[in-house]
Short mmCIF file of C-alpha atoms in Angstrom, two decimals:
data_model
loop_
_atom_site.label_atom_id
_atom_site.label_comp_id
_atom_site.label_asym_id
_atom_site.label_seq_id
_atom_site.Cartn_x
_atom_site.Cartn_y
_atom_site.Cartn_z
CA LYS A 1 208.58 28.48 195.89
CA ALA A 2 207.32 27.66 199.00
CA LEU A 3 204.92 25.71 200.94
CA ILE A 4 204.40 27.42 204.77
CA ARG A 5 202.13 26.17 207.30
CA ARG A 6 200.55 27.99 209.94
CA ASN A 7 199.94 27.44 213.52
CA GLY A 8 196.54 28.50 215.21
CA ARG A 9 197.95 31.79 216.13
CA GLY A 10 198.88 32.38 212.30
CA ASN A 11 202.74 31.66 213.52
CA ILE A 12 204.97 29.97 210.90
CA GLU A 13 205.67 26.55 212.33
CA ARG A 14 207.36 25.36 208.74
CA ASP A 15 208.46 26.90 205.86
CA LEU A 16 209.21 23.80 202.66
CA GLN A 17 210.87 25.50 199.79
CA LEU A 18 209.78 23.48 196.32
CA SER A 19 211.16 23.24 193.42
CA ASP A 20 210.40 25.52 190.32
CA HIS A 21 207.41 23.68 189.10
CA THR A 22 204.64 25.73 189.14
CA ILE A 23 201.97 24.05 191.81
CA ASN A 24 198.76 23.70 189.67
CA ARG A 25 196.74 21.43 192.23
CA ILE A 26 197.08 20.27 196.01
CA ALA A 27 194.98 17.01 197.12
CA HIS A 28 194.87 15.80 200.91
CA ALA A 29 194.35 12.38 202.12
CA ASP A 30 193.14 12.19 205.51
CA GLN A 31 196.69 11.48 208.05
CA MET A 32 198.43 10.67 204.86
CA GLY A 33 199.45 14.41 204.13
CA LEU A 34 199.44 16.52 201.02
CA THR A 35 200.27 15.92 197.61
CA LEU A 36 201.15 18.62 195.15
CA LEU A 37 200.76 18.43 191.39
CA GLY A 38 203.07 20.62 189.09
CA MET A 39 201.67 21.77 185.66
CA ALA A 40 202.70 19.78 182.56
CA ASN A 41 205.37 21.38 180.76
CA ALA A 42 205.37 21.22 176.89
CA THR A 43 206.85 17.74 176.39
CA GLY A 44 203.84 16.44 179.23
CA GLN A 45 206.60 16.30 181.99
CA PHE A 46 204.88 17.22 185.30
CA SER A 47 206.32 16.97 189.29
CA LEU A 48 204.34 15.20 191.95
CA THR A 49 205.60 16.13 195.51
CA ARG A 50 203.90 13.87 198.61
CA LEU A 51 204.34 15.28 201.67
CA ASN A 52 203.80 13.58 205.15
CA SER A 53 201.08 15.14 207.72
CA ASN A 54 203.87 17.71 209.17
CA THR A 55 204.41 18.96 205.56
CA SER A 56 208.03 17.32 205.78
CA LEU A 57 209.04 16.04 202.44
CA LYS A 58 208.34 12.46 201.99
CA TRP A 59 209.35 12.44 197.75
CA SER A 60 209.18 14.41 194.86
CA LYS A 61 209.26 12.61 191.61
CA LEU A 62 209.30 14.01 187.81
CA LEU A 63 206.48 11.90 185.56
CA THR A 64 205.41 12.28 182.07
CA ALA A 65 202.61 12.62 180.14
CA PRO A 66 201.91 12.56 176.69
CA THR A 67 202.56 15.38 174.87
CA GLY A 68 200.00 17.95 174.74
CA VAL A 69 198.18 16.82 178.09
CA ILE A 70 196.83 20.19 179.48
CA ASP A 71 194.42 20.60 183.12
CA LEU A 72 195.63 18.17 185.14
CA ASN A 73 193.74 17.11 187.80
CA ILE A 74 194.46 15.09 190.95
CA GLN A 75 192.97 13.13 194.12
CA SER A 76 194.46 11.34 196.62
CA ALA A 77 193.62 7.62 198.36
CA PRO A 78 195.54 6.19 200.69
CA SER A 79 197.43 3.71 198.62
CA GLN A 80 197.39 5.60 195.32
CA ILE A 81 196.99 9.07 193.54
CA ILE A 82 194.55 9.35 190.36
CA ILE A 83 195.78 12.00 188.05
CA ALA A 84 194.02 13.12 184.73
CA GLY A 85 194.15 15.92 182.41
CA GLN A 86 192.63 16.82 178.93
CA LEU A 87 194.88 15.24 176.39
CA ASN A 88 193.13 16.87 173.06
CA ASP A 89 189.33 17.88 172.13
CA GLN A 90 188.37 13.87 172.37
CA SER A 91 190.70 12.59 175.10
CA ILE A 92 191.63 12.41 178.29
CA TRP A 93 194.77 10.97 179.82
CA ILE A 94 194.15 9.00 183.34
CA CYS A 95 197.05 7.41 185.43
CA SER A 96 197.70 5.77 188.62
CA VAL A 97 200.73 6.41 190.99
CA ASP A 98 201.50 4.44 193.78
CA SER A 99 202.53 5.77 197.09
CA ILE A 100 205.67 6.07 196.40
CA GLY A 101 205.32 7.97 192.94
CA SER A 102 205.38 5.42 190.55
CA ILE A 103 203.13 4.72 187.72
CA ASN A 104 200.98 1.82 188.52
CA TRP A 105 199.11 2.38 184.99
CA ALA A 106 198.34 4.85 182.52
CA GLN A 107 195.60 4.88 179.90
CA THR A 108 193.91 7.21 177.30
CA LEU A 109 190.08 7.77 177.56
CA SER A 110 187.74 8.57 174.45
CA LEU A 111 183.84 8.33 173.73
CA ALA A 112 183.46 7.43 169.63
CA ASN A 113 183.53 10.73 167.87
CA LYS A 114 182.84 12.92 171.27
CA ASP A 115 184.35 15.89 172.42
CA LEU A 116 185.30 15.11 176.18
CA THR A 117 186.24 18.04 179.11
CA LEU A 118 187.33 16.76 182.38
CA ALA A 119 185.93 18.30 185.20
CA ASP A 120 186.70 16.17 188.03
CA ILE A 121 188.15 13.06 189.85
CA LEU A 122 185.85 11.13 192.78
CA ILE A 123 187.42 8.19 194.88
CA GLN A 124 185.56 5.48 196.01
CA ASP A 125 185.77 3.49 198.98
CA ASP A 126 187.42 0.77 197.42
CA GLU A 127 189.97 3.45 195.62
CA SER A 128 188.24 3.14 192.06
CA CYS A 129 187.27 6.41 190.41
CA TRP A 130 184.86 8.13 188.55
CA LEU A 131 185.68 10.88 185.99
CA LEU A 132 183.07 13.58 185.38
CA GLY A 133 183.19 16.03 182.51
CA ASN A 134 181.51 17.29 179.71
CA THR A 135 180.72 15.98 175.85
CA GLY A 136 180.39 18.79 173.08
CA GLU A 137 177.21 17.43 172.70
CA GLN A 138 175.54 19.61 176.05
CA ALA A 139 175.97 16.14 177.75
CA ILE A 140 177.36 15.13 180.84
CA PHE A 141 179.54 11.92 180.74
CA ILE A 142 180.18 9.44 184.09
CA GLN A 143 183.04 6.94 183.39
CA GLU A 144 183.84 4.43 186.23
CA VAL A 145 187.95 3.28 186.29
CA HIS A 146 188.57 0.43 188.33
CA THR A 147 191.60 0.24 190.69
CA ASN A 148 193.76 -1.31 187.96
CA GLY A 149 192.40 0.85 185.45
CA SER A 150 190.31 -1.00 183.05
CA LEU A 151 186.95 0.88 182.34
CA GLY A 152 183.73 -0.11 184.18
CA GLU A 153 180.21 1.77 183.80
CA SER A 154 179.90 4.81 181.56
CA ILE A 155 177.04 6.72 181.84
CA GLU A 156 176.03 9.92 179.30
CA LEU A 157 173.41 12.42 180.35
CA SER A 158 172.09 14.56 177.78
CA SER A 159 170.63 18.18 178.81
CA SER A 160 167.25 17.08 178.22
CA THR A 161 167.56 14.27 180.46
CA LEU A 162 169.27 16.56 182.79
CA SER A 163 166.18 18.69 182.50
CA SER A 164 163.72 16.13 183.02
CA ILE A 165 165.93 14.81 186.21
CA GLN A 166 165.71 19.02 187.71
CA ALA A 167 162.21 19.46 186.68
CA GLN A 168 161.33 15.84 188.64
CA ALA A 169 163.57 16.98 191.67
CA LEU A 170 161.46 20.20 191.89
CA ILE A 171 158.32 18.84 191.91
CA PRO A 172 156.73 18.27 195.91
CA GLU A 173 156.21 14.97 196.61
CA GLU A 174 152.62 14.57 198.11
#
């Protein structure tokens, strides 16, 4: 696999050869460069590669999630990288990786007797994050995760609540 950087004229500036891992996601953190996330294999191993802003290789690691984690997602901040993926129908695995590729913390998120599907990760200015997704009951869940991995506020919006919010948004103000 290769990552090619082209200049404004379309000429190749840099051609970086990568390992055999299939790149699943790319995260960008301002001037910090790019973080490439490889797909998890059957044993939960996935590749994580950090490039600087010139696309030079800073480091590349092979990390391990619990067996069965799929659909890994990534967001990057200056001092940490958040990775989350679907563990099974009722759980999401999430971890924080530091700026040199070591795992800070990892945990599993479950909501009592509810199916969960991860949709996205949003990182806040303080580097805490929000996990966004769906439950099997036609509802949306929003879960705050602090920078130390502890869980914060949890919000679940049903489809009827969402319909009500959408209807109110369509009513013009007088």
